[in-house]
Short mmCIF file of C-alpha atoms in Angstrom, two decimals:
data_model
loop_
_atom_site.label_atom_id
_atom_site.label_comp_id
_atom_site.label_asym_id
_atom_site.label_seq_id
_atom_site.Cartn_x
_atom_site.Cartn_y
_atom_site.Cartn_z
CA UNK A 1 0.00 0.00 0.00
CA UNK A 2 2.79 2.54 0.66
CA UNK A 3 4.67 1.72 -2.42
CA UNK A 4 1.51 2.30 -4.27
CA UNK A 5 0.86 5.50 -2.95
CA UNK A 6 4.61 6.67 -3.29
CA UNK A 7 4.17 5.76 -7.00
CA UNK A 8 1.45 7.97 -7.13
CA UNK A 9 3.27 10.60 -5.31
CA UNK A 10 5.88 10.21 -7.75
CA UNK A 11 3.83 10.14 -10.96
CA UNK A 12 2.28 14.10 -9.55
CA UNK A 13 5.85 15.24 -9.43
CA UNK A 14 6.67 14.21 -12.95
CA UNK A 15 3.39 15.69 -13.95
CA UNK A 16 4.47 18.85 -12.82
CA UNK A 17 7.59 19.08 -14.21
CA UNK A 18 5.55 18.56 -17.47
CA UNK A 19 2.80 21.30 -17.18
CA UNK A 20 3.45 23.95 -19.50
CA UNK A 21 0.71 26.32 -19.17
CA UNK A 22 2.39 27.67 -16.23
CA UNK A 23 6.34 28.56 -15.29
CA UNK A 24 6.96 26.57 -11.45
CA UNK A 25 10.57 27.34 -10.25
CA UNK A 26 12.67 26.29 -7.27
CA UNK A 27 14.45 28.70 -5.16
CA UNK A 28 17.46 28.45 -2.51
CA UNK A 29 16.96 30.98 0.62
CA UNK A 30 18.98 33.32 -1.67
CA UNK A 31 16.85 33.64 -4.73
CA UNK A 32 19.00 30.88 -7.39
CA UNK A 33 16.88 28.90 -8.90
CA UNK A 34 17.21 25.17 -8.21
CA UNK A 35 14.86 23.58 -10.91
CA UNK A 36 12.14 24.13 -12.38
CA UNK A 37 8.96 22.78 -14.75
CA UNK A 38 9.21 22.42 -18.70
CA UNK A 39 6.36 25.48 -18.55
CA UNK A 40 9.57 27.80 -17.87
CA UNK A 41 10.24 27.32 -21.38
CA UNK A 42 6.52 28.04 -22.49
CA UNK A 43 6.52 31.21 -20.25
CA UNK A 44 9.65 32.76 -20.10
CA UNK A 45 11.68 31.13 -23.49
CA UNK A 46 14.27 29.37 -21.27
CA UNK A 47 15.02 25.92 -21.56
CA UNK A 48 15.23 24.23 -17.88
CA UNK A 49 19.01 23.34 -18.28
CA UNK A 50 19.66 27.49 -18.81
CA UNK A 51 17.80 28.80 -15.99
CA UNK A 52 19.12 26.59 -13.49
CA UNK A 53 21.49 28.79 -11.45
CA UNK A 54 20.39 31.87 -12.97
CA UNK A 55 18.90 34.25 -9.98
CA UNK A 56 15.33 34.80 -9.81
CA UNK A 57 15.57 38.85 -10.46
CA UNK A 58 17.05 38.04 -13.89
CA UNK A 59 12.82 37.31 -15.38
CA UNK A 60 11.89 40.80 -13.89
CA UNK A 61 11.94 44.21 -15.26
CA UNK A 62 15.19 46.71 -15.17
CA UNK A 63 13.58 48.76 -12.84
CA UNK A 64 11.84 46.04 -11.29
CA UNK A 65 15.04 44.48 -10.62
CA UNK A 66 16.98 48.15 -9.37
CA UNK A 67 14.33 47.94 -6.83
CA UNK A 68 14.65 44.53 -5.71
CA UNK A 69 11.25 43.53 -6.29
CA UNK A 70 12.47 39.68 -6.40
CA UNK A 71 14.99 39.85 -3.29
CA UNK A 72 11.45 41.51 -1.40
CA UNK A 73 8.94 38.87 -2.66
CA UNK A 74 11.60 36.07 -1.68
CA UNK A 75 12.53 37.29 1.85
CA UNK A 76 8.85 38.09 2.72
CA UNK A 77 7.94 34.69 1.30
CA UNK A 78 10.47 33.43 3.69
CA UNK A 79 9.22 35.47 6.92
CA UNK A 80 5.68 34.68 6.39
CA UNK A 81 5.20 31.15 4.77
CA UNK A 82 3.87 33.19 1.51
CA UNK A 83 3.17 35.50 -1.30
CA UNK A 84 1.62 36.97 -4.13
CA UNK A 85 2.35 39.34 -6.70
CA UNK A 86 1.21 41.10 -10.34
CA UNK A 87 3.24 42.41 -12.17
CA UNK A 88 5.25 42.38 -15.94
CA UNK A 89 8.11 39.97 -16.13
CA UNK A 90 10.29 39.79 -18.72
CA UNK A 91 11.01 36.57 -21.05
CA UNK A 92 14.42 35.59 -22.35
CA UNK A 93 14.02 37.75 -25.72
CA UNK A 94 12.77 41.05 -24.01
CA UNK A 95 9.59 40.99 -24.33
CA UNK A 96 6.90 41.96 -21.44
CA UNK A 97 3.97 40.44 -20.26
CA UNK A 98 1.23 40.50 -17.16
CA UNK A 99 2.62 38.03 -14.41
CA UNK A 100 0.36 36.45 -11.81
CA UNK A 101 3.40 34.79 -8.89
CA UNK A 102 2.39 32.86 -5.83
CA UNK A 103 5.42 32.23 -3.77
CA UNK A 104 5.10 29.70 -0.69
CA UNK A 105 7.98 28.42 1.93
CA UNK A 106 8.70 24.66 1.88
CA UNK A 107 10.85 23.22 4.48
CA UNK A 108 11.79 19.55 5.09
CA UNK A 109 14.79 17.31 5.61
CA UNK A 110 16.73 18.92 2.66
CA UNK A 111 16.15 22.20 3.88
CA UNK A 112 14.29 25.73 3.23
CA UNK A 113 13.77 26.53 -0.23
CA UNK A 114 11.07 29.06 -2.01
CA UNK A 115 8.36 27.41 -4.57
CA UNK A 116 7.20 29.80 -7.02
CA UNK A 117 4.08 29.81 -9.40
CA UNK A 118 3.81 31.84 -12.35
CA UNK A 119 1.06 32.24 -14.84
CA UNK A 120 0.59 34.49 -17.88
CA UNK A 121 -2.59 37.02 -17.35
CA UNK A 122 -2.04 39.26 -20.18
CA UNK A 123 -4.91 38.39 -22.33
CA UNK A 124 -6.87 39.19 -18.76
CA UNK A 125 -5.03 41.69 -17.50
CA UNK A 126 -6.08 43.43 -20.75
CA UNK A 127 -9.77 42.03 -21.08
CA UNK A 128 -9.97 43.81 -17.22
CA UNK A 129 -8.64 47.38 -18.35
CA UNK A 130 -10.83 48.10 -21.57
CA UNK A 131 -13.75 47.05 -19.34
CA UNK A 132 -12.52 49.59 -16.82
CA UNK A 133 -12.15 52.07 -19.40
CA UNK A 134 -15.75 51.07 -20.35
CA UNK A 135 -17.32 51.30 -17.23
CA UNK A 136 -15.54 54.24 -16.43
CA UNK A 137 -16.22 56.17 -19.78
CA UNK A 138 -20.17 55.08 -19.26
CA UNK A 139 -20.12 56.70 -15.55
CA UNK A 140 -18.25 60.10 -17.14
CA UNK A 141 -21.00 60.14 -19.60
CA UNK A 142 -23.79 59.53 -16.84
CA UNK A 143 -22.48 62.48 -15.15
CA UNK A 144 -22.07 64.64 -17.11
CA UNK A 145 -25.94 63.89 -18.80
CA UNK A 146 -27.58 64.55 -15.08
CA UNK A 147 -25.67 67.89 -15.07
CA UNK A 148 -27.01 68.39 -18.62
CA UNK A 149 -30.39 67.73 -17.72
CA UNK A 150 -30.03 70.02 -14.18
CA UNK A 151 -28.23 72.77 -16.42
CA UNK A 152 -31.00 72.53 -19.18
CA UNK A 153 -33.85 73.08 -16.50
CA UNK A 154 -31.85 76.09 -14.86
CA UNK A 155 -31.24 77.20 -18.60
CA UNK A 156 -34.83 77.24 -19.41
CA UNK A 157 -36.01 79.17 -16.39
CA UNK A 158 -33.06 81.57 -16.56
CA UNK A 159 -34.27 82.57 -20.25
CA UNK A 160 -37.81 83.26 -19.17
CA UNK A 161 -35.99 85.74 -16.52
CA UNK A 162 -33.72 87.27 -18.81
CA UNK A 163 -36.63 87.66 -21.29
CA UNK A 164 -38.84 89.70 -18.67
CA UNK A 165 -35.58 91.74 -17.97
CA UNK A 166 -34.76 92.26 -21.37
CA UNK A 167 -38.52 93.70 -22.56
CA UNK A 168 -38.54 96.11 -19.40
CA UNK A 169 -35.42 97.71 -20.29
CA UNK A 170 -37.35 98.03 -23.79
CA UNK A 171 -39.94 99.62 -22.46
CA UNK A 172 -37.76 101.88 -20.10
CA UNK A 173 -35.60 103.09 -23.28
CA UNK A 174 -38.56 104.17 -25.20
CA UNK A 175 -39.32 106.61 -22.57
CA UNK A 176 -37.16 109.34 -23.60
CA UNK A 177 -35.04 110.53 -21.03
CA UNK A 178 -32.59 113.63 -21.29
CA UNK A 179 -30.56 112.04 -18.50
CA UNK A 180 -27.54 110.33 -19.86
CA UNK A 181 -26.33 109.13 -17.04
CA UNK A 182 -29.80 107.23 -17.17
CA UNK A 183 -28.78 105.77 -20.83
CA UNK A 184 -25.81 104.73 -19.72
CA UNK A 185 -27.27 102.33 -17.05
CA UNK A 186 -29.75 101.10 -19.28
CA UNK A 187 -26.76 100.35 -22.18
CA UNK A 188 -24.81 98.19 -19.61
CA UNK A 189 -28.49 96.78 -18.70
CA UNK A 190 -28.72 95.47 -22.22
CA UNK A 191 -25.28 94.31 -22.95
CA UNK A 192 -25.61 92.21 -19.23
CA UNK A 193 -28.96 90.92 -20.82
CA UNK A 194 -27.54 90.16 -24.14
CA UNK A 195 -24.14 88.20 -22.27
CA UNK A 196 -26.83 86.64 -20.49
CA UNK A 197 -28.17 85.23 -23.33
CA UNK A 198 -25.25 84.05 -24.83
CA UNK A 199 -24.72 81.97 -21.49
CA UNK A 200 -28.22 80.61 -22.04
CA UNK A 201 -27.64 79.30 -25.76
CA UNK A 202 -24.44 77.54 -24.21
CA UNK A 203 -26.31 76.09 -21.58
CA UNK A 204 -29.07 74.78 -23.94
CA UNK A 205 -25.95 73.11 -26.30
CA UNK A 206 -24.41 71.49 -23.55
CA UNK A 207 -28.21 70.32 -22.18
CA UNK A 208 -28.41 68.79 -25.38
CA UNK A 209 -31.65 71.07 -25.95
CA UNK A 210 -30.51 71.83 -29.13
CA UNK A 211 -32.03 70.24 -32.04
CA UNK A 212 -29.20 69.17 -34.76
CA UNK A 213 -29.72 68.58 -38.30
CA UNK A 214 -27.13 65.68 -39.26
CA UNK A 215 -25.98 65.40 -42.97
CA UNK A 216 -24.00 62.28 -44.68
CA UNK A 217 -20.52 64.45 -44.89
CA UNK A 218 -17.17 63.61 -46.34
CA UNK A 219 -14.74 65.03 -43.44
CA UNK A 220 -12.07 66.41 -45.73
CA UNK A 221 -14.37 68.22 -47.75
CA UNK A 222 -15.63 69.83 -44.96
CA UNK A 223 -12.82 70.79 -43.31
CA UNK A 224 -10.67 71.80 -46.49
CA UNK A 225 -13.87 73.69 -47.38
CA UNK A 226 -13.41 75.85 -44.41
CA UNK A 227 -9.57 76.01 -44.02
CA UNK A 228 -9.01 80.25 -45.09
CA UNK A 229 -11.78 80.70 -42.06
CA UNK A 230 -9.89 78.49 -39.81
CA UNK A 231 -6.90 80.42 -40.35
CA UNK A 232 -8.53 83.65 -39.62
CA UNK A 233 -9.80 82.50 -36.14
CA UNK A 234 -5.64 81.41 -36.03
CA UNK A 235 -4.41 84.70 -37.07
CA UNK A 236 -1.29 85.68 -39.08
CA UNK A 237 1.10 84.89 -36.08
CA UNK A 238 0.15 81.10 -35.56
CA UNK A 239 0.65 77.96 -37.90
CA UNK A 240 -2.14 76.80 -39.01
CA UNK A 241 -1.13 72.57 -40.15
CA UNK A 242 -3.72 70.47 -41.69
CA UNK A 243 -3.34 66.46 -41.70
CA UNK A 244 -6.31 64.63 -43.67
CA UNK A 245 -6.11 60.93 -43.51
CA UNK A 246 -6.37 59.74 -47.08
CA UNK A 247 -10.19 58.02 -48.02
CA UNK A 248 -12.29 58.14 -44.71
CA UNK A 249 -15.14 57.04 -44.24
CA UNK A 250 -18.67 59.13 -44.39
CA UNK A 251 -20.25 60.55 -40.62
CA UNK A 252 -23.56 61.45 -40.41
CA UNK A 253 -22.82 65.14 -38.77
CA UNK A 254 -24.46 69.00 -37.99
CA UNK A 255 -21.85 70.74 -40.51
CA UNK A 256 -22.62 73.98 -38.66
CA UNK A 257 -22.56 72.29 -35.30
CA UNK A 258 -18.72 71.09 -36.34
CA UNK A 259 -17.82 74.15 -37.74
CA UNK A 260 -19.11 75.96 -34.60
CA UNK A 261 -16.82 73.36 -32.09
CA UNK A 262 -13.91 73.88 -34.17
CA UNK A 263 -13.56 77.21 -34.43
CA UNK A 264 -14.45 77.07 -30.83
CA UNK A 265 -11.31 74.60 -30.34
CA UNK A 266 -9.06 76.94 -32.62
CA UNK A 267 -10.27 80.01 -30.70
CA UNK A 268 -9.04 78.16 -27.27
CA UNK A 269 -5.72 77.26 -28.50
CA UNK A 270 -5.06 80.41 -29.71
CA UNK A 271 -5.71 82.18 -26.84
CA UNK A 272 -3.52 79.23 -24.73
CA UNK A 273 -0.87 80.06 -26.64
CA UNK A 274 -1.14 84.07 -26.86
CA UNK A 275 -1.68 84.49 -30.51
CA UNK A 276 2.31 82.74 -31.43
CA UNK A 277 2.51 79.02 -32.01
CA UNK A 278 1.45 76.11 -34.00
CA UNK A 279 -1.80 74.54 -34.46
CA UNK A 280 -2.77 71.06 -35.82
CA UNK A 281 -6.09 70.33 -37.53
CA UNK A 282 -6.07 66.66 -37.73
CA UNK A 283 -8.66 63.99 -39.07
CA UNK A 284 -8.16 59.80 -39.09
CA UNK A 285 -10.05 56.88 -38.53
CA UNK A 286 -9.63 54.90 -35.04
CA UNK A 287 -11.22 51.76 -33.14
CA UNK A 288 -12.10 52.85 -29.67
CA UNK A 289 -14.85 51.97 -26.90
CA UNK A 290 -17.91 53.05 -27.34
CA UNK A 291 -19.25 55.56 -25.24
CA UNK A 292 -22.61 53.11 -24.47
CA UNK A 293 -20.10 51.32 -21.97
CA UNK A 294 -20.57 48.00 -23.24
CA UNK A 295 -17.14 47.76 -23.46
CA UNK A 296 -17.15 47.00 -27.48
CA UNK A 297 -15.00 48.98 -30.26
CA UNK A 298 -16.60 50.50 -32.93
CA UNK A 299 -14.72 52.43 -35.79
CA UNK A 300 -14.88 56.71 -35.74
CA UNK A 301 -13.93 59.07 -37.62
CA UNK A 302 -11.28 61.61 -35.02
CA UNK A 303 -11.06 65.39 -35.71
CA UNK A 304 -8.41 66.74 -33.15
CA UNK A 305 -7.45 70.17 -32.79
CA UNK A 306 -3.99 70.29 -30.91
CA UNK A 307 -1.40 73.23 -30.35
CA UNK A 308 1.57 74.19 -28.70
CA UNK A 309 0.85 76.02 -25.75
CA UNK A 310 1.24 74.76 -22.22
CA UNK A 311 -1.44 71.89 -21.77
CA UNK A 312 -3.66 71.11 -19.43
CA UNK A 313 -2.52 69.53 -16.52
CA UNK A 314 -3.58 66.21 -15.61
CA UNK A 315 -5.05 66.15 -12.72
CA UNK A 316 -7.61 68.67 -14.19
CA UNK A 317 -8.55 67.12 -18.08
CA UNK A 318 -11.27 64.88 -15.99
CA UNK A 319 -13.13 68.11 -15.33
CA UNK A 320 -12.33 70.27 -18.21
CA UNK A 321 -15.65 69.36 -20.15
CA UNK A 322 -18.23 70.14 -17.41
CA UNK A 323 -20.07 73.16 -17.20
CA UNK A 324 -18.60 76.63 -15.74
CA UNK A 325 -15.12 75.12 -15.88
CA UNK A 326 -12.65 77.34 -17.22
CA UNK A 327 -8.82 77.95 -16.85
CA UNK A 328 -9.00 81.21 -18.29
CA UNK A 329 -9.08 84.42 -16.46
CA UNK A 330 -12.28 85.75 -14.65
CA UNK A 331 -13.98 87.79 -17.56
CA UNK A 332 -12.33 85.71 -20.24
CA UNK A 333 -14.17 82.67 -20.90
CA UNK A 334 -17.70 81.70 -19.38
CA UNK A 335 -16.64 77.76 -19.26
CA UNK A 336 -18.86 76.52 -21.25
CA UNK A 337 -17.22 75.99 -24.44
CA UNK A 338 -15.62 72.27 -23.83
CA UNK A 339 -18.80 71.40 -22.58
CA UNK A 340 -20.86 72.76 -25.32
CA UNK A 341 -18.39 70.94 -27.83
CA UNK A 342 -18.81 67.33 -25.87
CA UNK A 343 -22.61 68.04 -25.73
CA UNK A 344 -22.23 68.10 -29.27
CA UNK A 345 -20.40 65.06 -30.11
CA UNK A 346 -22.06 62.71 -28.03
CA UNK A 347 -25.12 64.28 -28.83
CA UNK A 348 -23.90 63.32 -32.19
CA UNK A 349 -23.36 59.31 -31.20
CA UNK A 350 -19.40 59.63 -30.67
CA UNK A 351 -17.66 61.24 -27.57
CA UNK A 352 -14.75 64.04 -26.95
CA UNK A 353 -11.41 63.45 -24.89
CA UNK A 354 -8.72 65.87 -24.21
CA UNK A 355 -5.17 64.87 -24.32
CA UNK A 356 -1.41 65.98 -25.05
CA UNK A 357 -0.75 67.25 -28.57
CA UNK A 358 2.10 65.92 -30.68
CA UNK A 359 2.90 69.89 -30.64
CA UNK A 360 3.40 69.41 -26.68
CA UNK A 361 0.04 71.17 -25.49
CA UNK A 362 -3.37 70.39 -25.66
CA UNK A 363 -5.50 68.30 -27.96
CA UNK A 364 -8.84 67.53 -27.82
CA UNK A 365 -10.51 65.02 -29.67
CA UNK A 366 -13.79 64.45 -31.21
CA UNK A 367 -15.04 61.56 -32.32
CA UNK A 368 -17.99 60.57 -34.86
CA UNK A 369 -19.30 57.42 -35.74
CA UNK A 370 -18.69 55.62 -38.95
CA UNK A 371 -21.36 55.67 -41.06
CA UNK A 372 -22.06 52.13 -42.82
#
C-alpha cells in the first residue's frame, strides 16, 4: 500500500515538471533557482538546463530588478510562509507580459527553499482594463448627462428671466429721457442681458436642448472647405497645419454644429498660446470603446485640434468638459465651451477626450461614428 501510494506521489511530481501552461521554479533561501517545470520554457523562453542557477531577479523588469522587487517577494515569502504578486516579467528575448506569482515556503529534511508559481494574465489583464475604461467612460457620460439635464432646467427658467428683464429695459428706453447718465445704465443693462443670453444658448448646447440637423458628410471636404476661415480664427502669427487621412469614411454630422466646435477649439488654442505658435487640424479613422459602456470597439472618424501652448494639466482634463469650468481668467471665458463641444459630439453618437498634442500642449478630440 505505501509503495503504491509513493508511485502515485511520484507520478504528480513528474506531472508537474511537465505542465506547460504555467512557469513553477525552485528557489534556494537566496533567490538561485534550483529547478524548475518544462512550462519555464513556455513562459519565459528558457530551456530548464539554462535557468538553473540563474537568480530569480534576472525574469523581472530593469527597474523592477533596481528595486529589488524579487529579493522583497523572496525574503517576505520566507518570513511569512507566503506570497503573491502582479506584475510584468520579462522573457528571455525582451519581451513583457502580465505576471500572476504565488510564492510559498517549503521546508523539510533537505532544507528551506522558495516554490514559485507563475502564470501568464495578459490576455486578462487586458480584457480587465478596456472594461474599466468602459465602465468608467459610461459613468463620465452619466455624469455629465444629469448635469445636462439640471443645467438645461436652470437654462430654461433663466431665459424666461432674462426675457422679462430684457422687454422692461425696452420699455424703459422708449421713454425718452434727457438724463444720460440714465442711458448709460440702461446700455450696460442690455449688454448684461444680451451676455446673459449668450450663457443661455451655451447652456441649452451642452443640455443637449438643441435640435441638430445631421448630414452624410465627407470630413475632408468639410474641413478643407473651411480652411481660409480656420486660419482667420488662427491669425497671421500662428501655424495653421492640416493632416487629412487619405479616403475616410462618411459621418452622419451638424456641418454647422462642427464648424461651430472647431472654431471654438481653434479660438481656445489660440488664446492658450497668446496668438504665437502652432496649431494642428487633424482627421483619421480609429477603433475605440464606445461611449454606451458595453465595453465593445466601434470604428470613428477623429477630428483633433492640438497646439503648442502649455497643456492642461492632468489632474484637471477629468473636469475640463463640465459646465462653468474654465482655466481662463475671470472675464475671459464663461466655461462653457468644452462642454458645449462634448454636448455636441455625443449628442452626435461619438464622444470628446482631451489629451497631449504631438505639438506638446493640448488636444482635444472628437469623435464621430462611422457611417455604414
Amino acid at each position: 500500500m505505501i509503495g503504491t501510494e509513493q508511485q502515485t506521489v511520484d507520478a504528480l511530481a513528474e506531472d508537474v515538471l511537465k505542465l506547460r501552461s504555467c512557469a513553477i521554479l525552485q528557489l534556494d533561501p537566496d533567490g538561485q533557482v534550483l529547478s524548475c517545470n518544462a512550462g519555464v520554457a513556455t513562459v519565459f523562453g528558457y530551456p530548464c538546463e539554462e535557468i538553473r542557477g540563474l537568480p530569480f531577479s534576472r525574469l523581472f523588469s530593469a527597474a523592477d530588478t533596481q528595486r529589488g522587487i524579487a529579493q522583497q517577494a523572496v525574503a517576505r515569502t520566507l518570513q511569512q510562509g507566503s506570497d503573491q504578486l502582479s506584475l510584468a516579467m520579462v522573457r528571455k528575448d525582451g519581451g513583457r507580459f502580465r505576471a500572476s506569482m504565488i510564492l510559498e515556503r517549503i521546508a523539510d529534511q533537505r532544507g528551506v527553499r522558495v516554490l514559485v508559481l507563475i502564470r501568464d494574465v495578459t490576455e486578462a489583464f487586458q480584457t480587465q482594463k478596456r472594461v474599466r475604461e468602459a465602465q468608467e467612460v459610461a459613468l463620465r457620460a452619466q455624469r455629465l448627462d444629469a448635469v445636462g439635464k439640471l443645467t438645461l432646467g436652470l437654462s430654461h427658467d433663466f431665459n424666461n428671466l432674462l426675457s422679462v428683464i430684457g422687454n422692461s429695459l425696452d420699455m424703459l428706453s422708449l421713454r425718452r429721457s434727457g438724463d444720460e447718465s440714465v442711458r448709460r445704465i440702461l446700455d450696460i443693462a442690455h449688454r448684461a442681458v444680451g451676455r446673459g443670453t449668450q450663457l443661455t444658448r451655451q447652456m441649452l448646447a451642452f443640455g443637449r436642448g438643441q435640435t441638430l440637423v445631421p448630414q452624410l458628410s465627407q470630413v475632408d471636404d468639410l474641413l478643407n472647405a473651411s480652411l481660409e476661415l480656420y486660419r482667420r480664427v488662427c491669425g497671421e502669427t500662428i501655424q495653421l497645419n492640416v493632416s487629412i487621412a487619405e479616403q475616410l469614411p462618411s459621418i452622419s454630422v451638424d456641418i454647422g454644429q462642427l464648424e461651430a466646435a472647431l472654431l471654438n477649439l481653434l479660438g481656445n488654442s489660440r488664446d492658450a498660446m497668446h496668438g504665437v505658435g502652432k496649431v494642428l487640424l487633424s482627421a483619421r479613422l480609429e477603433s475605440i470603446i464606445v461611449p454606451s459602456g458595453t465595453g465593445e470597439a466601434g470604428q470613428f472618424v477623429c477630428i483633433c485640434v492640438g497646439d503648442s501652448g502649455p497643456g492642461i494639466q492632468a489632474e484637471i482634463q477629468e473636469s475640463v468638459f463640465e459646465p462653468f469650468f474654465t482655466t481662463k481668467s475671470v472675464g475671459d471665458g464663461s466655461g462653457l465651451g468644452l462642454s458645449q463641444v462634448y454636448g455636441f459630439a455625443a449628442q452626435s453618437g461619438g464622444t470628446a477626450t482631451i489629451g497631449t498634442s504631438t505639438l506638446g500642449g493640448a488636444a482635444v478630440s472628437l469623435y464621430f461614428p462611422v457611417v455604414a
